[in-house]
Each structure stands twice: as structure tokens, then as C-alpha cells.
Amino acid sequence: MLTIALTGVSASPSASERKAPLGKDGIARTSGTVAPRANVEIAAVEFARTEQPIGVVSRRDDQTLYVIEKPGRVRAYRNGVFDQTPVLDIVARVDSTNERGLLGLAFSPLVRDVLYIDYTDSRGVVHVSEVPFDGRIADISRERVLLRIPKPFNEHNAGTLSFDRNGLLYVAIGDGGSSGDPKGNAQRTDVLLGKVLRIDPKPSAGLPYSIPPENPFARRGTSSLGTVKTVKARPEIIAFGLRNPWRATVDAETGDVWIPDVGESSVEEINRIPTGSRSAINFGWSLREGRQSFKGPRPKSSVEPVFDYPHADGRCSVVGGVVYRGSAIPALQGRYVFGDVCSGRIQVLDDPLPGRGRATDLGAQVSYLTSFGVGPDGELVATSLEGGLYRLVPATT
């Protein structure tokens, strides 16, 4: 479940973990030690309001907080106020009903005169686009579309964009929607739905983007999935078996990719791709939901979530977060902070290894929680679909 319309992590991997050898399947394996639980409480302090914010982004050498509004705008928050003129306004070309909308924004660490957006149009097609940006206004008339991904249903658009330090763009896309992935998209490697993709935005070989040579299917181009016939695999794919990876992020310090996945009926999960992994990782959906069976047995060579939790205690839909790298809350340093739409509770993971994750409640709640981000000062910001932007700060007694 994930409804983002009002109408309708760990411990930082040690040096030995980051250099851990790869298994035969190309996935980094670590033994690691369990990190101590974070002994801290935080507070969520509202500092601004806007229309249906679902994401915040900052960029290097810029004191602006960029806020994504679901109806189709990006707004700049500077010096304690919003600029009157939006950075971007594409309300006229965005379908923001139900789970659709302007869902993603990212800035490359290497190129400053463009920004990247992810949105759904009136036909339900997901667009990932590059737009020229002069530091104040983005020129949508010069939009360069990198990806157009048709979807069979309204739901499960995902929408997160994130860059690594090398300027590669990661795109999280849902399985296409409806109950139980009826098209089987998540387990197919010949389609882009239900995946995490990695591309270089530079054009190459007649495409509007390039395929990083380290991508799992960049050279091989085929995959064999158990009893499924060998198929032509899309070279953009680095992970599959996902339902609706809401707010996947790359930890810029380690290169790890954190992938929360919204569950169908009973389980929410958080997954992780350790830096250096070479194989396309299968996270199991729709054969698995979390660490339990959904439609069948665990797929061969699939990877279990780092952490999963049931629909209980008011929780129903995971909201992916970020690995904290700020200075105001030392106890969270290097840990993955996340939450849940329905409960609004904000938590932190205490172990990054599959099946070992433990969550600690940080004592703060945000109604209609939709996302986490990092401000220009490196500190955590959370958003509510009800309109609030919140700084996450140490709780005072």
C-alpha cells in the first residue's frame, strides 16, 4: 500500500565491509558486527508550508532547499522564505491524481547547468528528463527526455532520482501497478518496471543516455531466471523484484544504494545494494513480500531485505530515508533514517546486513510523512503531504 494523495541505516559500513570480497553472484558479502543501538531522541520542528511537498533536495555550494510539490512544481526555499517564482512549473503536463505527479528531482554532482526530474503524464507514462537550469529558473521548453516508461496502471510509479559521486543517475520505478503485479513485470528483466536503473545522462550510440559499462547486463545482455526462458535483459537494470521502491537513495559517501519497497498487504521492507556489487540483484517481489512467500518460493540467488516489518501498530507503507551524514545528531552518524506514511513514526536502522536490521524509534512523528532529504547544512528534513516541512533536530528535555 502507498497512497500519496490526500484524495485518493544503518551503521556506516566499516572500511573492511566496504572492501569485502564479492561472492560468486557478484554481491558483496560482509560478516560485520552489530552496531550499538542509537541512543537518541529527535523532534520534528515545522519551519515552512507549501502545497503537497513530497521531496526536498539540495546541491553543492548552494544554500537553497529545493522542494518538490506533487502537482508539478519545484520551489526554492532561501533565507527563510520561498521564492515567489517557482524554479519549475509543469502542472499543465503532469497528472497528479492518486499516486502520480512530479515525483523526483536530482542535481548531478558534475554538471551544474541542468536538473533532472521524474513525472507522470496524463497517459500514465513516466518521464525522466534533463532540463536546463540557470540557478534560478529551469527552462522546460528545452526539456530533454531520457526515459519514457509506459505503465499499465495508475499506481506504483516510484519516482526517486539519485546521483552517485561519479555522476551516474539512479532511477527507481515501480512494477506498473494493480494488485500482485498481474503482468509479472518485477521478475522480468526485459522490461524496466519494478526495477532500479542506472544510467549516465550523456547521450551515446543514438540513445539520449549511456549505459555504464559496470552495469550487470551492459555486456552480457541476457538473463536466465530459474525456469524462465533466457531473455534479452535491459542493460539499464541493476536491481529487480521490486513493487514500489519509494524514495530509494544513494549514500554519496559509501556508494551503497538503499531501496525501501512498499508492500502489498502485510509487509514493508528496506533493501540495500552494497557498493561494488556486480550482479543484478533480485529482491523477490512478487514471489516474496519481505521475507515471506507471496506467490511462490524464494527466487534463486535473491537477496533478503535488510529489514522488514508487518502492518501493525498503525504502520502500513514505508517511506525511504537517507543515511545521516550531518553533525547536529552525532548518535545518528552513518545510520539510515526512515519512516512510515500511516504511523508517521521516524526510526533508524542499527545494522545494514540482510535479515539483521533492527529499528529504533526516534520519538518523532510527522503526519502524512512522504519523504526525507538533506538541507544545505547537511541536516535532515522531512515532508508531509499535508503541507509541512520539518527539520529533524535533537529533542530537548
mmCIF file of C-alpha atoms in Angstrom:
data_model
loop_
_atom_site.group_PDB
_atom_site.id
_atom_site.type_symbol
_atom_site.label_atom_id
_atom_site.label_comp_id
_atom_site.label_asym_id
_atom_site.label_seq_id
_atom_site.Cartn_x
_atom_site.Cartn_y
_atom_site.Cartn_z
ATOM 1 C CA MET A 1 0.000 0.000 0.000
ATOM 2 C CA LEU A 2 1.103 3.545 -0.702
ATOM 3 C CA THR A 3 -1.336 6.414 -1.024
ATOM 4 C CA ILE A 4 0.372 9.737 -1.572
ATOM 5 C CA ALA A 5 -2.720 11.719 -2.477
ATOM 6 C CA LEU A 6 -4.957 13.292 0.123
ATOM 7 C CA THR A 7 -7.742 12.391 -2.215
ATOM 8 C CA GLY A 8 -7.028 9.289 -3.356
ATOM 9 C CA VAL A 9 20.757 2.723 8.347
ATOM 10 C CA SER A 10 22.132 1.638 9.485
ATOM 11 C CA ALA A 11 25.611 1.740 10.783
ATOM 12 C CA SER A 12 28.073 3.226 8.360
ATOM 13 C CA PRO A 13 29.901 0.297 6.715
ATOM 14 C CA SER A 14 33.378 -0.026 8.064
ATOM 15 C CA ALA A 15 36.437 0.066 5.823
ATOM 16 C CA SER A 16 36.588 -3.733 5.945
ATOM 17 C CA GLU A 17 32.937 -4.003 4.951
ATOM 18 C CA ARG A 18 33.348 -1.611 2.019
ATOM 19 C CA LYS A 19 36.266 -3.710 0.761
ATOM 20 C CA ALA A 20 34.582 -7.046 1.377
ATOM 21 C CA PRO A 21 35.107 -9.682 -1.314
ATOM 22 C CA LEU A 22 32.348 -10.414 -3.785
ATOM 23 C CA GLY A 23 30.515 -13.715 -3.808
ATOM 24 C CA LYS A 24 30.058 -15.851 -6.920
ATOM 25 C CA ASP A 25 26.885 -13.932 -7.703
ATOM 26 C CA GLY A 26 28.780 -10.639 -7.590
ATOM 27 C CA ILE A 27 27.100 -9.444 -4.398
ATOM 28 C CA ALA A 28 29.315 -8.028 -1.676
ATOM 29 C CA ARG A 29 29.203 -10.203 1.437
ATOM 30 C CA THR A 30 30.116 -8.991 4.888
ATOM 31 C CA SER A 31 30.199 -10.557 8.297
ATOM 32 C CA GLY A 32 30.299 -7.249 10.178
ATOM 33 C CA THR A 33 29.360 -6.655 13.778
ATOM 34 C CA VAL A 34 26.051 -5.446 15.079
ATOM 35 C CA ALA A 35 26.146 -1.720 15.662
ATOM 36 C CA PRO A 36 25.017 -0.421 19.033
ATOM 37 C CA ARG A 37 21.516 0.940 19.060
ATOM 38 C CA ALA A 38 21.238 4.667 18.558
ATOM 39 C CA ASN A 39 20.572 6.221 21.965
ATOM 40 C CA VAL A 40 18.917 9.437 20.898
ATOM 41 C CA GLU A 41 15.551 11.105 20.555
ATOM 42 C CA ILE A 42 14.707 13.715 17.954
ATOM 43 C CA ALA A 43 11.970 16.274 17.374
ATOM 44 C CA ALA A 44 10.303 17.298 14.118
ATOM 45 C CA VAL A 45 10.081 21.096 14.006
ATOM 46 C CA GLU A 46 7.956 22.658 11.278
ATOM 47 C CA PHE A 47 9.687 25.568 9.532
ATOM 48 C CA ALA A 48 7.644 26.144 6.351
ATOM 49 C CA ARG A 49 4.495 25.106 4.497
ATOM 50 C CA THR A 50 3.732 24.587 0.827
ATOM 51 C CA GLU A 51 1.418 22.526 -1.419
ATOM 52 C CA GLN A 52 1.760 18.734 -1.132
ATOM 53 C CA PRO A 53 5.547 18.521 -0.722
ATOM 54 C CA ILE A 54 6.895 15.048 -1.441
ATOM 55 C CA GLY A 55 10.624 15.639 -1.561
ATOM 56 C CA VAL A 56 13.439 18.066 -0.775
ATOM 57 C CA VAL A 57 16.837 18.286 -2.456
ATOM 58 C CA SER A 58 19.929 20.425 -2.008
ATOM 59 C CA ARG A 59 23.042 20.764 -4.143
ATOM 60 C CA ARG A 60 26.700 21.504 -3.614
ATOM 61 C CA ASP A 61 27.703 25.152 -2.993
ATOM 62 C CA ASP A 62 24.084 26.319 -2.919
ATOM 63 C CA GLN A 63 22.247 27.454 0.227
ATOM 64 C CA THR A 64 18.850 26.741 -1.343
ATOM 65 C CA LEU A 65 16.466 23.967 -0.332
ATOM 66 C CA TYR A 66 14.598 22.734 -3.426
ATOM 67 C CA VAL A 67 11.104 21.431 -2.647
ATOM 68 C CA ILE A 68 9.135 19.091 -4.928
ATOM 69 C CA GLU A 69 5.403 19.766 -4.997
ATOM 70 C CA LYS A 70 3.407 16.777 -6.212
ATOM 71 C CA PRO A 71 1.068 18.792 -8.522
ATOM 72 C CA GLY A 72 4.078 19.695 -10.677
ATOM 73 C CA ARG A 73 6.224 22.461 -9.235
ATOM 74 C CA VAL A 74 9.725 22.815 -7.815
ATOM 75 C CA ARG A 75 10.069 25.711 -5.370
ATOM 76 C CA ALA A 76 13.183 27.312 -3.912
ATOM 77 C CA TYR A 77 13.368 27.999 -0.171
ATOM 78 C CA ARG A 78 16.058 30.611 0.538
ATOM 79 C CA ASN A 79 16.816 32.761 3.561
ATOM 80 C CA GLY A 80 13.716 31.579 5.383
ATOM 81 C CA VAL A 81 11.175 32.189 2.608
ATOM 82 C CA PHE A 82 10.024 30.678 -0.670
ATOM 83 C CA ASP A 83 10.885 32.472 -3.898
ATOM 84 C CA GLN A 84 7.697 33.808 -5.455
ATOM 85 C CA THR A 85 8.554 32.346 -8.862
ATOM 86 C CA PRO A 86 8.833 28.531 -8.953
ATOM 87 C CA VAL A 87 12.066 27.010 -10.216
ATOM 88 C CA LEU A 88 9.886 24.778 -12.407
ATOM 89 C CA ASP A 89 6.160 24.692 -13.130
ATOM 90 C CA ILE A 90 4.886 21.763 -15.212
ATOM 91 C CA VAL A 91 1.434 21.454 -13.641
ATOM 92 C CA ALA A 92 -0.116 21.577 -17.122
ATOM 93 C CA ARG A 93 1.715 18.458 -18.288
ATOM 94 C CA VAL A 94 1.605 16.406 -15.064
ATOM 95 C CA ASP A 95 -1.160 14.050 -13.927
ATOM 96 C CA SER A 96 -1.026 14.308 -10.144
ATOM 97 C CA THR A 97 -4.057 12.159 -9.308
ATOM 98 C CA ASN A 98 -3.680 9.283 -6.874
ATOM 99 C CA GLU A 99 -0.011 8.186 -6.811
ATOM 100 C CA ARG A 100 1.009 10.150 -9.910
ATOM 101 C CA GLY A 101 2.645 13.561 -10.051
ATOM 102 C CA LEU A 102 6.009 15.257 -10.133
ATOM 103 C CA LEU A 103 7.792 12.658 -8.036
ATOM 104 C CA GLY A 104 11.533 13.126 -8.385
ATOM 105 C CA LEU A 105 14.249 15.793 -8.603
ATOM 106 C CA ALA A 106 18.020 15.456 -8.625
ATOM 107 C CA PHE A 107 21.135 17.508 -9.333
ATOM 108 C CA SER A 108 24.273 15.997 -10.817
ATOM 109 C CA PRO A 109 27.441 16.488 -8.752
ATOM 110 C CA LEU A 110 29.350 17.054 -12.016
ATOM 111 C CA VAL A 111 27.091 19.327 -14.110
ATOM 112 C CA ARG A 112 25.523 22.470 -12.636
ATOM 113 C CA ASP A 113 23.518 23.927 -15.529
ATOM 114 C CA VAL A 114 20.821 21.231 -15.635
ATOM 115 C CA LEU A 115 18.437 19.471 -13.259
ATOM 116 C CA TYR A 116 16.686 16.112 -13.591
ATOM 117 C CA ILE A 117 13.019 15.373 -12.939
ATOM 118 C CA ASP A 118 10.701 12.354 -12.843
ATOM 119 C CA TYR A 119 6.978 12.827 -13.508
ATOM 120 C CA THR A 120 3.893 11.062 -14.845
ATOM 121 C CA ASP A 121 1.794 12.479 -17.675
ATOM 122 C CA SER A 122 -1.934 12.157 -18.432
ATOM 123 C CA ARG A 123 -1.372 8.838 -20.215
ATOM 124 C CA GLY A 124 0.378 7.379 -17.201
ATOM 125 C CA VAL A 125 3.794 7.446 -18.873
ATOM 126 C CA VAL A 126 6.766 8.036 -16.576
ATOM 127 C CA HIS A 127 9.178 10.663 -17.904
ATOM 128 C CA VAL A 128 12.765 11.065 -16.712
ATOM 129 C CA SER A 129 14.071 14.321 -18.156
ATOM 130 C CA GLU A 130 17.006 16.703 -18.145
ATOM 131 C CA VAL A 131 16.083 20.401 -18.006
ATOM 132 C CA PRO A 132 18.463 23.390 -18.434
ATOM 133 C CA PHE A 133 18.814 25.367 -15.192
ATOM 134 C CA ASP A 134 20.438 28.773 -14.678
ATOM 135 C CA GLY A 135 20.472 28.618 -10.888
ATOM 136 C CA ARG A 136 17.056 30.262 -10.558
ATOM 137 C CA ILE A 137 14.715 29.004 -13.276
ATOM 138 C CA ALA A 138 14.572 25.716 -15.212
ATOM 139 C CA ASP A 139 13.722 26.072 -18.920
ATOM 140 C CA ILE A 140 11.132 23.350 -19.547
ATOM 141 C CA SER A 141 10.877 24.410 -23.211
ATOM 142 C CA ARG A 142 14.288 22.759 -23.674
ATOM 143 C CA GLU A 143 13.420 19.532 -21.865
ATOM 144 C CA ARG A 144 15.464 16.541 -22.998
ATOM 145 C CA VAL A 145 13.643 13.298 -22.211
ATOM 146 C CA LEU A 146 15.987 10.473 -21.219
ATOM 147 C CA LEU A 147 13.397 7.786 -20.497
ATOM 148 C CA ARG A 148 9.719 7.287 -21.301
ATOM 149 C CA ILE A 149 8.314 4.301 -19.433
ATOM 150 C CA PRO A 150 4.649 3.379 -20.125
ATOM 151 C CA LYS A 151 2.707 1.821 -17.247
ATOM 152 C CA PRO A 152 -0.372 -0.397 -17.363
ATOM 153 C CA PHE A 153 -1.992 1.010 -14.201
ATOM 154 C CA ASN A 154 -2.148 4.208 -12.158
ATOM 155 C CA GLU A 155 -0.190 3.010 -9.135
ATOM 156 C CA HIS A 156 3.410 2.152 -8.319
ATOM 157 C CA ASN A 157 5.245 4.918 -10.107
ATOM 158 C CA ALA A 158 8.095 5.113 -7.537
ATOM 159 C CA GLY A 159 9.816 8.238 -8.941
ATOM 160 C CA THR A 160 13.017 8.749 -6.987
ATOM 161 C CA LEU A 161 16.100 10.058 -8.768
ATOM 162 C CA SER A 162 19.519 9.984 -7.123
ATOM 163 C CA PHE A 163 23.095 10.538 -8.293
ATOM 164 C CA ASP A 164 26.277 8.872 -7.129
ATOM 165 C CA ARG A 165 29.536 10.749 -6.819
ATOM 166 C CA ASN A 166 30.562 9.696 -10.337
ATOM 167 C CA GLY A 167 27.579 11.420 -11.920
ATOM 168 C CA LEU A 168 25.587 8.250 -12.657
ATOM 169 C CA LEU A 169 21.826 8.613 -12.327
ATOM 170 C CA TYR A 170 19.756 6.025 -10.418
ATOM 171 C CA VAL A 171 16.057 5.718 -11.257
ATOM 172 C CA ALA A 172 13.593 3.780 -9.077
ATOM 173 C CA ILE A 173 10.461 2.616 -10.904
ATOM 174 C CA GLY A 174 7.510 0.587 -9.606
ATOM 175 C CA ASP A 175 6.088 -2.614 -11.086
ATOM 176 C CA GLY A 176 3.341 -0.810 -13.038
ATOM 177 C CA GLY A 177 0.548 -1.221 -10.549
ATOM 178 C CA SER A 178 -2.512 -3.228 -9.619
ATOM 179 C CA SER A 179 -2.625 -5.971 -7.035
ATOM 180 C CA GLY A 180 0.030 -8.652 -7.045
ATOM 181 C CA ASP A 181 1.890 -7.443 -10.163
ATOM 182 C CA PRO A 182 -0.501 -9.145 -12.615
ATOM 183 C CA LYS A 183 1.816 -8.506 -15.579
ATOM 184 C CA GLY A 184 4.757 -10.137 -13.806
ATOM 185 C CA ASN A 185 6.899 -7.090 -14.518
ATOM 186 C CA ALA A 186 9.030 -7.144 -11.387
ATOM 187 C CA GLN A 187 10.591 -10.550 -12.166
ATOM 188 C CA ARG A 188 11.154 -9.786 -15.852
ATOM 189 C CA THR A 189 14.482 -8.310 -16.947
ATOM 190 C CA ASP A 190 13.283 -7.358 -20.425
ATOM 191 C CA VAL A 191 11.127 -4.513 -19.052
ATOM 192 C CA LEU A 192 12.038 -1.515 -16.881
ATOM 193 C CA LEU A 193 9.136 -1.740 -14.424
ATOM 194 C CA GLY A 194 9.805 -2.960 -10.879
ATOM 195 C CA LYS A 195 13.476 -2.004 -11.091
ATOM 196 C CA VAL A 196 16.313 0.249 -10.072
ATOM 197 C CA LEU A 197 18.069 1.580 -13.166
ATOM 198 C CA ARG A 198 21.497 3.165 -13.517
ATOM 199 C CA ILE A 199 22.362 5.358 -16.485
ATOM 200 C CA ASP A 200 24.864 8.017 -17.496
ATOM 201 C CA PRO A 201 22.883 11.060 -18.711
ATOM 202 C CA LYS A 202 25.364 11.719 -21.527
ATOM 203 C CA PRO A 203 23.997 10.686 -24.972
ATOM 204 C CA SER A 204 25.658 7.714 -26.660
ATOM 205 C CA ALA A 205 25.099 5.347 -29.590
ATOM 206 C CA GLY A 206 21.873 7.016 -30.699
ATOM 207 C CA LEU A 207 20.363 6.946 -27.199
ATOM 208 C CA PRO A 208 19.738 10.020 -25.028
ATOM 209 C CA TYR A 209 21.891 8.393 -22.324
ATOM 210 C CA SER A 210 24.812 5.988 -21.969
ATOM 211 C CA ILE A 211 24.969 2.583 -20.293
ATOM 212 C CA PRO A 212 27.648 2.421 -17.568
ATOM 213 C CA PRO A 213 29.996 -0.448 -18.504
ATOM 214 C CA GLU A 214 29.808 -1.812 -14.945
ATOM 215 C CA ASN A 215 26.048 -2.419 -15.190
ATOM 216 C CA PRO A 216 25.281 -6.141 -14.823
ATOM 217 C CA PHE A 217 23.712 -6.547 -18.286
ATOM 218 C CA ALA A 218 25.877 -3.986 -20.097
ATOM 219 C CA ARG A 219 27.861 -6.661 -21.940
ATOM 220 C CA ARG A 220 26.040 -9.909 -21.366
ATOM 221 C CA GLY A 221 22.622 -8.591 -22.313
ATOM 222 C CA THR A 222 20.754 -11.759 -21.277
ATOM 223 C CA SER A 223 19.483 -13.253 -18.058
ATOM 224 C CA SER A 224 18.263 -16.677 -17.042
ATOM 225 C CA LEU A 225 15.775 -16.646 -14.187
ATOM 226 C CA GLY A 226 15.318 -20.197 -12.960
ATOM 227 C CA THR A 227 12.579 -21.859 -15.003
ATOM 228 C CA VAL A 228 12.021 -18.667 -17.024
ATOM 229 C CA LYS A 229 13.481 -18.802 -20.512
ATOM 230 C CA THR A 230 16.602 -16.783 -21.174
ATOM 231 C CA VAL A 231 15.564 -13.297 -22.263
ATOM 232 C CA LYS A 232 17.164 -10.178 -23.593
ATOM 233 C CA ALA A 233 17.887 -8.154 -20.473
ATOM 234 C CA ARG A 234 17.730 -4.376 -20.370
ATOM 235 C CA PRO A 235 21.234 -3.007 -19.754
ATOM 236 C CA GLU A 236 19.907 -0.170 -17.590
ATOM 237 C CA ILE A 237 18.878 -2.610 -14.809
ATOM 238 C CA ILE A 238 20.926 -3.062 -11.639
ATOM 239 C CA ALA A 239 18.154 -4.448 -9.378
ATOM 240 C CA PHE A 240 14.749 -6.051 -9.910
ATOM 241 C CA GLY A 241 11.981 -7.825 -7.990
ATOM 242 C CA LEU A 242 10.590 -4.567 -6.596
ATOM 243 C CA ARG A 243 6.985 -3.458 -6.121
ATOM 244 C CA ASN A 244 7.125 0.283 -5.452
ATOM 245 C CA PRO A 245 10.573 1.449 -4.296
ATOM 246 C CA TRP A 246 9.505 4.709 -2.678
ATOM 247 C CA ARG A 247 12.416 7.085 -2.070
ATOM 248 C CA ALA A 248 15.453 4.982 -2.956
ATOM 249 C CA THR A 249 18.730 6.834 -2.389
ATOM 250 C CA VAL A 250 22.455 6.533 -2.961
ATOM 251 C CA ASP A 251 24.713 7.160 0.020
ATOM 252 C CA ALA A 252 27.220 9.558 -1.540
ATOM 253 C CA GLU A 253 29.933 8.599 0.956
ATOM 254 C CA THR A 254 29.898 4.809 0.515
ATOM 255 C CA GLY A 255 28.063 4.313 -2.801
ATOM 256 C CA ASP A 256 25.554 1.948 -1.166
ATOM 257 C CA VAL A 257 22.055 2.091 -2.660
ATOM 258 C CA TRP A 258 19.180 1.993 -0.165
ATOM 259 C CA ILE A 259 15.861 0.753 -1.568
ATOM 260 C CA PRO A 260 12.705 0.763 0.540
ATOM 261 C CA ASP A 261 9.887 -1.211 -1.075
ATOM 262 C CA VAL A 262 6.218 -0.636 -0.284
ATOM 263 C CA GLY A 263 4.453 -3.925 0.432
ATOM 264 C CA GLU A 264 1.206 -5.331 -0.917
ATOM 265 C CA SER A 265 -0.849 -6.402 2.064
ATOM 266 C CA SER A 266 1.202 -7.251 5.107
ATOM 267 C CA VAL A 267 4.943 -6.434 4.996
ATOM 268 C CA GLU A 268 7.127 -3.375 4.350
ATOM 269 C CA GLU A 269 10.817 -3.767 3.568
ATOM 270 C CA ILE A 270 14.137 -1.970 3.229
ATOM 271 C CA ASN A 271 16.814 -3.307 0.887
ATOM 272 C CA ARG A 272 20.421 -2.388 0.251
ATOM 273 C CA ILE A 273 22.853 -2.822 -2.635
ATOM 274 C CA PRO A 274 26.377 -2.657 -1.189
ATOM 275 C CA THR A 275 28.876 -0.695 -3.213
ATOM 276 C CA GLY A 276 30.885 -2.919 -5.551
ATOM 277 C CA SER A 277 28.093 -5.393 -6.273
ATOM 278 C CA ARG A 278 28.335 -6.585 -9.874
ATOM 279 C CA SER A 279 25.236 -8.740 -10.379
ATOM 280 C CA ALA A 280 21.692 -7.544 -10.900
ATOM 281 C CA ILE A 281 20.123 -8.215 -7.515
ATOM 282 C CA ASN A 282 16.681 -9.805 -7.265
ATOM 283 C CA PHE A 283 14.741 -8.614 -4.212
ATOM 284 C CA GLY A 284 11.998 -11.186 -4.706
ATOM 285 C CA TRP A 285 8.706 -9.420 -5.489
ATOM 286 C CA SER A 286 6.132 -10.720 -6.447
ATOM 287 C CA LEU A 287 7.173 -14.178 -5.344
ATOM 288 C CA ARG A 288 8.125 -12.716 -2.000
ATOM 289 C CA GLU A 289 6.816 -9.935 0.196
ATOM 290 C CA GLY A 290 9.540 -9.083 2.643
ATOM 291 C CA ARG A 291 10.938 -12.352 3.956
ATOM 292 C CA GLN A 292 7.738 -14.322 3.438
ATOM 293 C CA SER A 293 6.145 -16.044 0.473
ATOM 294 C CA PHE A 294 3.620 -14.092 -1.607
ATOM 295 C CA LYS A 295 3.173 -16.073 -4.830
ATOM 296 C CA GLY A 296 5.824 -18.726 -4.570
ATOM 297 C CA PRO A 297 9.210 -19.844 -3.262
ATOM 298 C CA ARG A 298 12.171 -17.553 -2.829
ATOM 299 C CA PRO A 299 13.813 -16.985 -6.242
ATOM 300 C CA LYS A 300 17.243 -18.458 -6.786
ATOM 301 C CA SER A 301 20.017 -16.069 -5.709
ATOM 302 C CA SER A 302 17.545 -13.475 -4.451
ATOM 303 C CA VAL A 303 18.567 -11.251 -1.567
ATOM 304 C CA GLU A 304 16.506 -10.847 1.579
ATOM 305 C CA PRO A 305 15.679 -7.369 2.908
ATOM 306 C CA VAL A 306 17.954 -5.746 5.418
ATOM 307 C CA PHE A 307 14.829 -5.076 7.445
ATOM 308 C CA ASP A 308 11.107 -5.701 7.157
ATOM 309 C CA TYR A 309 8.155 -5.042 9.384
ATOM 310 C CA PRO A 310 4.467 -6.029 9.473
ATOM 311 C CA HIS A 311 1.394 -3.859 9.017
ATOM 312 C CA ALA A 312 0.853 -3.375 12.721
ATOM 313 C CA ASP A 313 0.929 -0.568 15.291
ATOM 314 C CA GLY A 314 -0.541 1.833 12.757
ATOM 315 C CA ARG A 315 2.164 1.191 10.134
ATOM 316 C CA CYS A 316 1.258 0.449 6.528
ATOM 317 C CA SER A 317 3.654 1.991 3.999
ATOM 318 C CA VAL A 318 7.403 2.538 4.281
ATOM 319 C CA VAL A 319 8.932 5.913 3.463
ATOM 320 C CA GLY A 320 12.543 5.613 2.413
ATOM 321 C CA GLY A 321 15.052 7.890 4.035
ATOM 322 C CA VAL A 322 18.718 8.772 3.922
ATOM 323 C CA VAL A 323 21.957 7.849 5.615
ATOM 324 C CA TYR A 324 22.670 10.650 8.036
ATOM 325 C CA ARG A 325 25.951 12.499 7.463
ATOM 326 C CA GLY A 326 25.257 15.688 9.417
ATOM 327 C CA SER A 327 26.739 16.917 12.679
ATOM 328 C CA ALA A 328 23.796 18.051 14.834
ATOM 329 C CA ILE A 329 22.812 14.486 15.881
ATOM 330 C CA PRO A 330 26.099 12.568 16.390
ATOM 331 C CA ALA A 331 24.368 9.354 17.516
ATOM 332 C CA LEU A 332 22.802 9.004 14.046
ATOM 333 C CA GLN A 333 26.048 9.455 12.130
ATOM 334 C CA GLY A 334 26.243 6.890 9.301
ATOM 335 C CA ARG A 335 22.837 5.405 10.078
ATOM 336 C CA TYR A 336 19.801 5.047 7.821
ATOM 337 C CA VAL A 337 16.785 7.078 8.944
ATOM 338 C CA PHE A 338 13.329 6.196 7.566
ATOM 339 C CA GLY A 339 9.633 6.268 8.428
ATOM 340 C CA ASP A 340 6.101 5.160 7.608
ATOM 341 C CA VAL A 341 3.288 7.075 5.891
ATOM 342 C CA CYS A 342 0.497 5.850 8.152
ATOM 343 C CA SER A 343 2.103 5.946 11.592
ATOM 344 C CA GLY A 344 4.318 8.938 10.819
ATOM 345 C CA ARG A 345 6.933 7.423 13.126
ATOM 346 C CA ILE A 346 10.580 8.151 12.359
ATOM 347 C CA GLN A 347 13.058 5.348 13.014
ATOM 348 C CA VAL A 348 16.696 4.422 12.461
ATOM 349 C CA LEU A 349 18.291 1.099 11.468
ATOM 350 C CA ASP A 350 21.039 -0.367 13.618
ATOM 351 C CA ASP A 351 22.530 -2.977 11.252
ATOM 352 C CA PRO A 352 22.990 -2.911 7.451
ATOM 353 C CA LEU A 353 23.110 -6.651 6.786
ATOM 354 C CA PRO A 354 20.259 -8.720 5.221
ATOM 355 C CA GLY A 355 17.963 -10.115 7.883
ATOM 356 C CA ARG A 356 19.891 -8.410 10.678
ATOM 357 C CA GLY A 357 18.286 -4.992 10.648
ATOM 358 C CA ARG A 358 16.790 -3.660 13.848
ATOM 359 C CA ALA A 359 14.831 -0.448 14.061
ATOM 360 C CA THR A 360 14.918 2.064 16.904
ATOM 361 C CA ASP A 361 12.126 4.586 17.327
ATOM 362 C CA LEU A 362 13.487 8.137 17.463
ATOM 363 C CA GLY A 363 10.442 9.592 19.202
ATOM 364 C CA ALA A 364 9.275 11.938 16.429
ATOM 365 C CA GLN A 365 6.185 11.692 14.240
ATOM 366 C CA VAL A 366 5.103 13.542 11.092
ATOM 367 C CA SER A 367 1.510 13.248 9.905
ATOM 368 C CA TYR A 368 1.240 12.074 6.273
ATOM 369 C CA LEU A 369 5.010 11.629 6.108
ATOM 370 C CA THR A 370 6.128 11.480 2.460
ATOM 371 C CA SER A 371 9.915 11.815 2.312
ATOM 372 C CA PHE A 372 13.242 12.690 3.871
ATOM 373 C CA GLY A 373 16.010 14.824 2.473
ATOM 374 C CA VAL A 374 19.118 16.737 3.409
ATOM 375 C CA GLY A 375 19.264 20.506 3.616
ATOM 376 C CA PRO A 376 22.151 22.730 2.527
ATOM 377 C CA ASP A 377 23.543 22.449 6.073
ATOM 378 C CA GLY A 378 23.665 18.642 5.822
ATOM 379 C CA GLU A 379 20.860 18.168 8.321
ATOM 380 C CA LEU A 380 17.684 16.105 7.944
ATOM 381 C CA VAL A 381 14.420 17.468 6.587
ATOM 382 C CA ALA A 382 11.085 15.587 6.425
ATOM 383 C CA THR A 383 7.974 16.433 4.403
ATOM 384 C CA SER A 384 4.254 15.935 4.958
ATOM 385 C CA LEU A 385 1.656 15.733 2.219
ATOM 386 C CA GLU A 386 -0.454 17.993 4.414
ATOM 387 C CA GLY A 387 1.989 20.774 3.585
ATOM 388 C CA GLY A 388 4.601 20.899 6.323
ATOM 389 C CA LEU A 389 8.386 20.914 6.027
ATOM 390 C CA TYR A 390 10.153 19.763 9.186
ATOM 391 C CA ARG A 391 13.689 19.979 10.492
ATOM 392 C CA LEU A 392 14.735 16.905 12.456
ATOM 393 C CA VAL A 393 16.696 18.082 15.481
ATOM 394 C CA PRO A 394 17.803 16.659 18.831
ATOM 395 C CA ALA A 395 14.913 16.582 21.268
ATOM 396 C CA THR A 396 15.200 18.908 24.232
ATOM 397 C CA THR A 397 14.237 17.802 27.712
#
